[in-house]
PDB file of C-alpha atoms in Angstrom:
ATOM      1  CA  UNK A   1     -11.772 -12.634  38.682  1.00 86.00           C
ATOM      2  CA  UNK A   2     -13.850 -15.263  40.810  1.00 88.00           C
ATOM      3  CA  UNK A   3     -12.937 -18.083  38.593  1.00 89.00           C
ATOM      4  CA  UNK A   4      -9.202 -17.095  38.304  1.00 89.00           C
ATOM      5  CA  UNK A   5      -9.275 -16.923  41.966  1.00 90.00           C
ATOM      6  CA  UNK A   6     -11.417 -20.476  42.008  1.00 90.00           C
ATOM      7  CA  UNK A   7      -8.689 -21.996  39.735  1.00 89.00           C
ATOM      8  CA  UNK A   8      -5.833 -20.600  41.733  1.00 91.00           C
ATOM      9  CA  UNK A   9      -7.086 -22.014  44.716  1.00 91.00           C
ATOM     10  CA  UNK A  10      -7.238 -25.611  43.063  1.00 90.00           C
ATOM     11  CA  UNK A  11      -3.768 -25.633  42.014  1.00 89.00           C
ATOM     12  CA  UNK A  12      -2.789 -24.125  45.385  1.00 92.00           C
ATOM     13  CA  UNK A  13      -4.973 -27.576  46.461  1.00 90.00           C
ATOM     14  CA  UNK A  14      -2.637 -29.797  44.321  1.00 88.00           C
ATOM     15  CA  UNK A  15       0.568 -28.133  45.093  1.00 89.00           C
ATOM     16  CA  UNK A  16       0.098 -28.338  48.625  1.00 92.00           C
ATOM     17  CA  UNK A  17      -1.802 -31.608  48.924  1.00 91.00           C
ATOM     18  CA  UNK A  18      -0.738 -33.471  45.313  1.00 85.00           C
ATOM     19  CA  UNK A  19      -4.897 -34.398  45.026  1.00 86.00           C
ATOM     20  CA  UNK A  20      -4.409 -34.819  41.402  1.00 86.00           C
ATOM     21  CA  UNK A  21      -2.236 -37.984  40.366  1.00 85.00           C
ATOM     22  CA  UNK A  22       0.650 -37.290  37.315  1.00 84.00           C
ATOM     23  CA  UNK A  23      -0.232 -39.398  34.791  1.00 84.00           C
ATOM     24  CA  UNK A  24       3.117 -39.708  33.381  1.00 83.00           C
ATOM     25  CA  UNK A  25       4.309 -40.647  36.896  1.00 85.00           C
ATOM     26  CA  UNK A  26       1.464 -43.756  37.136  1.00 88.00           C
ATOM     27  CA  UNK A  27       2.598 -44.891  34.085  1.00 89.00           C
ATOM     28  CA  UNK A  28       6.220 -44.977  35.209  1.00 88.00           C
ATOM     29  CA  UNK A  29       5.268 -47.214  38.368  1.00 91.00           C
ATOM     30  CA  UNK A  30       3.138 -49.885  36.897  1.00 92.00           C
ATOM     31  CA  UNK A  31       5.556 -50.195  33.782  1.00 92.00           C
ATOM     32  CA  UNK A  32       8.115 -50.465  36.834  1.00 91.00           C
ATOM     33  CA  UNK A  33       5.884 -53.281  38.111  1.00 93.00           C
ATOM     34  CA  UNK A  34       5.225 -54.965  35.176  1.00 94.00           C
ATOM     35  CA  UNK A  35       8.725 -55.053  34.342  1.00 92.00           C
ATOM     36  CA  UNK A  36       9.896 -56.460  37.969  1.00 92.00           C
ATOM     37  CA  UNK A  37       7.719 -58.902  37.258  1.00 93.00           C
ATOM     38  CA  UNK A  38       9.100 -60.530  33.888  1.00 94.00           C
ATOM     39  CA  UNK A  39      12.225 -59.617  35.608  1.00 92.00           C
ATOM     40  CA  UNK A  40      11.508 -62.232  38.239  1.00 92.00           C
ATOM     41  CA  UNK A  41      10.215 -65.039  35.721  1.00 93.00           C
ATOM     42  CA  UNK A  42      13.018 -64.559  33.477  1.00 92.00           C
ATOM     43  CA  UNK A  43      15.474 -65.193  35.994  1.00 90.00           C
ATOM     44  CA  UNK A  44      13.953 -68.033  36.676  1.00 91.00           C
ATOM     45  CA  UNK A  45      14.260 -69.203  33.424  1.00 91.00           C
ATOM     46  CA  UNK A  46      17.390 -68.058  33.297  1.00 89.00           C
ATOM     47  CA  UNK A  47      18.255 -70.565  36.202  1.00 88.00           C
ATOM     48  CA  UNK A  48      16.660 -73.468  34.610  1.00 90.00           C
ATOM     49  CA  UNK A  49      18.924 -72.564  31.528  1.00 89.00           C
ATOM     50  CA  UNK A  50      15.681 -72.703  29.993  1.00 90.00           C
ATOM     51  CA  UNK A  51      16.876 -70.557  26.285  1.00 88.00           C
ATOM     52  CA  UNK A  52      13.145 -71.731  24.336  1.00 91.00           C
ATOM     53  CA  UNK A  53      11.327 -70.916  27.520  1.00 92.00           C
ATOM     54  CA  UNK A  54      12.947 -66.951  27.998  1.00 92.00           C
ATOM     55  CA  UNK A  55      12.781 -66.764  24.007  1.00 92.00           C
ATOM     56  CA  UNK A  56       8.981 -67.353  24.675  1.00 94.00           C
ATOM     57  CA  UNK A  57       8.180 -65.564  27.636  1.00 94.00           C
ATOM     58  CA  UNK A  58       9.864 -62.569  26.177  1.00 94.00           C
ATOM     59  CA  UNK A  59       7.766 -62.797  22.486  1.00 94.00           C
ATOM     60  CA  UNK A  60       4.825 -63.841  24.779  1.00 95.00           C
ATOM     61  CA  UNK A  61       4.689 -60.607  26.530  1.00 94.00           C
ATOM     62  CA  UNK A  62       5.354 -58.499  23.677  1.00 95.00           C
ATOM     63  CA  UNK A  63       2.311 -59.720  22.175  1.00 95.00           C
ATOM     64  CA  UNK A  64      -0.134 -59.142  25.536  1.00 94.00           C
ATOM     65  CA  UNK A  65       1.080 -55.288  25.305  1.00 94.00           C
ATOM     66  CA  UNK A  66       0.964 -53.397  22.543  1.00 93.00           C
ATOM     67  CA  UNK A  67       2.578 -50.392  24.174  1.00 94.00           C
ATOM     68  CA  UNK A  68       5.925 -52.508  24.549  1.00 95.00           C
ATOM     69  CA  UNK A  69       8.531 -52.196  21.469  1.00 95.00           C
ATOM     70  CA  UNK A  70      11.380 -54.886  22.368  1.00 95.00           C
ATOM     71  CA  UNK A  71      12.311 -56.929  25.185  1.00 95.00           C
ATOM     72  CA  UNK A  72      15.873 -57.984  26.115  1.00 94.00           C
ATOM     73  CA  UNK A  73      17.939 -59.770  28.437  1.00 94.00           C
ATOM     74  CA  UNK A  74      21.724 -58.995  28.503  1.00 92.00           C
ATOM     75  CA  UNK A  75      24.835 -60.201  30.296  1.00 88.00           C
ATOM     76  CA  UNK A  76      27.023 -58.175  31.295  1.00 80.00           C
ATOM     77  CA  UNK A  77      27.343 -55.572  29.008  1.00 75.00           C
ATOM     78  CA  UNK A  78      26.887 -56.527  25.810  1.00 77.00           C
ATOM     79  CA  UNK A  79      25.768 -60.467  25.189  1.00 85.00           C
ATOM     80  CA  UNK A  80      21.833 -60.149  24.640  1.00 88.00           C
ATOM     81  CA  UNK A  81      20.753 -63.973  25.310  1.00 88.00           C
ATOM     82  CA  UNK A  82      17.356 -63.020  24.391  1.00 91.00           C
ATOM     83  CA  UNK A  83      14.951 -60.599  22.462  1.00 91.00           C
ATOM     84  CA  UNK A  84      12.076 -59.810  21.166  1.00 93.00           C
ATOM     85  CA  UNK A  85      11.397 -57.142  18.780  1.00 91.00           C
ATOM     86  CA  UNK A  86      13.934 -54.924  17.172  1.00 92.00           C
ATOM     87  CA  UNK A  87      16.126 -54.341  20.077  1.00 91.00           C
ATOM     88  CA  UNK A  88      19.474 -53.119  18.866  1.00 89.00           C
ATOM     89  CA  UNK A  89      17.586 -50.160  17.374  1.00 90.00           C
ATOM     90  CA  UNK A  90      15.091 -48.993  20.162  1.00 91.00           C
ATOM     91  CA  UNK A  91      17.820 -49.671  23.172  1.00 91.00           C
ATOM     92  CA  UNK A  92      19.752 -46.508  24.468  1.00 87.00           C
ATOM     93  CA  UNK A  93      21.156 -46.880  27.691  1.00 80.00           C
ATOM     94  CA  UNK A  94      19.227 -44.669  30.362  1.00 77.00           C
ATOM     95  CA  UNK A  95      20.541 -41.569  31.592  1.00 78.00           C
ATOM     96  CA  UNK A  96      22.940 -42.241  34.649  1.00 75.00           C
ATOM     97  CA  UNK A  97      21.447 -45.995  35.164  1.00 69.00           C
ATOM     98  CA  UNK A  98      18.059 -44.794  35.636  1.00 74.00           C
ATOM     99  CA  UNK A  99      14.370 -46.231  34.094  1.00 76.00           C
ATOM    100  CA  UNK A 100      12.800 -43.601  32.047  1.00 81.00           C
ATOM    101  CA  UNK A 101       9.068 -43.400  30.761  1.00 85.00           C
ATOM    102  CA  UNK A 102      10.577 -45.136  27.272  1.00 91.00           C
ATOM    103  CA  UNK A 103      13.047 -47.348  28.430  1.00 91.00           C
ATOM    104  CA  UNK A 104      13.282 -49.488  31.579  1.00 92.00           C
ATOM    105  CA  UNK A 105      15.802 -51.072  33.244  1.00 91.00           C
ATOM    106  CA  UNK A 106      16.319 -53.711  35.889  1.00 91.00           C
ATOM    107  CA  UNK A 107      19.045 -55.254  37.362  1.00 90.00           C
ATOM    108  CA  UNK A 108      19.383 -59.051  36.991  1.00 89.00           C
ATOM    109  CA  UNK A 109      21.552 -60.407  40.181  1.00 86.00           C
ATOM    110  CA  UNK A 110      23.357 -63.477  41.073  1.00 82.00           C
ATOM    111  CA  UNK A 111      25.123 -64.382  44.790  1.00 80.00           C
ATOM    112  CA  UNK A 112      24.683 -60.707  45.143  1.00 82.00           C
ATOM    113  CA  UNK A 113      26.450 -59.414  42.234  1.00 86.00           C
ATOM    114  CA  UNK A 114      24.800 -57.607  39.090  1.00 86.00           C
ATOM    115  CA  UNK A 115      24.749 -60.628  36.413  1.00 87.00           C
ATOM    116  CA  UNK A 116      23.353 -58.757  33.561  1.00 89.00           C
ATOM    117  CA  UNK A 117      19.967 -57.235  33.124  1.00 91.00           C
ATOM    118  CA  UNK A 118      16.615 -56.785  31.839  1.00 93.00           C
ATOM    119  CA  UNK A 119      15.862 -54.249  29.277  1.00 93.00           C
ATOM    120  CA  UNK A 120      11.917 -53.485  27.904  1.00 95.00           C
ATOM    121  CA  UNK A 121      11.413 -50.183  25.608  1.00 94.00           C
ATOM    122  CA  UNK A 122       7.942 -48.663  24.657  1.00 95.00           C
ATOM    123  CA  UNK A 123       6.924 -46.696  21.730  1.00 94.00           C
ATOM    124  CA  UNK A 124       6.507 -42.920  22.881  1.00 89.00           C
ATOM    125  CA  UNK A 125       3.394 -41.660  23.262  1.00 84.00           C
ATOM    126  CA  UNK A 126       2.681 -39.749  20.165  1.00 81.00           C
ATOM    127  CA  UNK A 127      -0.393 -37.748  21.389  1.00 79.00           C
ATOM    128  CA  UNK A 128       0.073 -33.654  20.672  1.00 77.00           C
ATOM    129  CA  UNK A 129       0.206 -31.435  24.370  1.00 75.00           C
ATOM    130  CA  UNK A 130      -3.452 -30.723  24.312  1.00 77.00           C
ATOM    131  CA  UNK A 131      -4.224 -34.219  24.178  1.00 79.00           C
ATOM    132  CA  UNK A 132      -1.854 -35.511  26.567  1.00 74.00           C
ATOM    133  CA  UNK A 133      -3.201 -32.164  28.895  1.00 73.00           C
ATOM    134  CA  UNK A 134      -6.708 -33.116  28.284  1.00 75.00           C
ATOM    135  CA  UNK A 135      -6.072 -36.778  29.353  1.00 77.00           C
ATOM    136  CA  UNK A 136      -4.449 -35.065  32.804  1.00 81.00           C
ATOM    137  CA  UNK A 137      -7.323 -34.636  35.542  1.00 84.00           C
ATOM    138  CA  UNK A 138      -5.695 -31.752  36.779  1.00 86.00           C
ATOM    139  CA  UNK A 139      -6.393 -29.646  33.848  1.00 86.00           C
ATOM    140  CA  UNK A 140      -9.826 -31.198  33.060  1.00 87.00           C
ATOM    141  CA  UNK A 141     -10.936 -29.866  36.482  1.00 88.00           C
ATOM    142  CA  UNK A 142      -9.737 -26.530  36.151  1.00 89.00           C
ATOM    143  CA  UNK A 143     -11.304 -26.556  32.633  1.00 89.00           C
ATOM    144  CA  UNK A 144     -14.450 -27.441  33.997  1.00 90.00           C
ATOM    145  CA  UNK A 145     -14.347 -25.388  36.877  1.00 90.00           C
ATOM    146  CA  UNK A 146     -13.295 -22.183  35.046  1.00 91.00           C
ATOM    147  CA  UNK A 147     -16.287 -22.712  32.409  1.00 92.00           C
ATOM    148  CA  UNK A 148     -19.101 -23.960  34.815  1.00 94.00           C
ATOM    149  CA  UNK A 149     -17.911 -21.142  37.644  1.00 91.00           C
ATOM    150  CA  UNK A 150     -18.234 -18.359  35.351  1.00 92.00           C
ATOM    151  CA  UNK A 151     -21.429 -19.574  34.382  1.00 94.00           C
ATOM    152  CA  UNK A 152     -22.474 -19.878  37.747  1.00 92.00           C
ATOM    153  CA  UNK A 153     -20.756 -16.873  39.147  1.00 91.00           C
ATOM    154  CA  UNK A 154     -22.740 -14.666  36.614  1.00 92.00           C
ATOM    155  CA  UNK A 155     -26.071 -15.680  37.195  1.00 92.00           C
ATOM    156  CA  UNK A 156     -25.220 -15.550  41.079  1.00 90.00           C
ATOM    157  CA  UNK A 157     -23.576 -12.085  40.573  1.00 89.00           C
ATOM    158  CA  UNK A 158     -26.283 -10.921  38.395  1.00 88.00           C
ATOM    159  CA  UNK A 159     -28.969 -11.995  40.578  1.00 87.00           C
ATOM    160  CA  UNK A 160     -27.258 -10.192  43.324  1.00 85.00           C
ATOM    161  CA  UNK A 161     -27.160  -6.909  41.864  1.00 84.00           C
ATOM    162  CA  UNK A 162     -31.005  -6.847  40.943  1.00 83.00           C
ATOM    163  CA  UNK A 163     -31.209  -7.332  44.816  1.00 81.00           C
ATOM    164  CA  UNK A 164     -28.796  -4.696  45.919  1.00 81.00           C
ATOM    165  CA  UNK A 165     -29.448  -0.591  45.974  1.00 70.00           C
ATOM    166  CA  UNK A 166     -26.892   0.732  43.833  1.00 67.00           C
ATOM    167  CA  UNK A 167     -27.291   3.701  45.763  1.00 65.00           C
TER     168      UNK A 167
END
């Protein structure tokens, strides 16, 4: 009962407070990042009308991250000036415009108006639940808390009750 109550009170904790990051969620924001940031250096090689140079930065950063499964630049909505990886295959359109944790999105713009865009798509992550839960602090802790507090709560409990008169 002690440890159920211990472990309630730590998700209560992250519920309330968020103390324990979502991994899922990190991942989201620095692919977000990463992403911007080609964004920005292919537009300026888009600007140059530098074609070898966005060819290159695209295979370039393919190869630095394993995790990445195609790049692509598009125009409008269907002229891909450049890719890397197998593209036409791993691309589906995001639900309702939006990045997702497989497929990003951003928005390449010109005098204000959307010119075409920036596409990057990452292999899932093929780990079972218990792994992926197991990688998640939030469950580690509670893990770890349930097994070292009822270790803890027995011999305190037990050592308690030697002291105490039943009676």
């Amino acid at each position: 009962g002690l440890v159920l109550l211990t472990s309630a009170v730590l998700l209560l904790v992250n519920l309330l407070f968020g103390v324990f990051p979502d991994p899922d969620a990190q991942l989201v924001r620095a692919r977000n990042a990463q992403a911007e940031s080609l964004a920005t250096q292919i537009s300026v090689l888009l600007q140059r009308g530098d074609e070898n140079g966005l060819a290159l930065a695209l295979a370039r950063a393919r190869a630095r991250d394993s995790s990445i499964r195609s790049l692509a630049v598009r125009r409008g909505a269907h002229a891909l000036l450049g890719r890397s990886g197998d593209h036409e295959r791993a691309w589906s359109e995001p639900r309702h415009g939006r990045s997702a944790l497989t497929h990003l999105l951003v928005p390449l713009s010109q005098g204000g108006e959307r010119w075409g865009s920036f596409e990057m798509t990452f292999f899932p992550d093929d780990r079972g639940t218990l792994q992926r839960a197991l990688g998640h602090s939030l469950w580690v802790t509670l893990l770890g808390t349930a097994l070292i507090g009822a270790l803890v709560y027995w011999i305190y409990i037990r050592r308690a009750l030697v002291h105490l008169d039943p009676t």
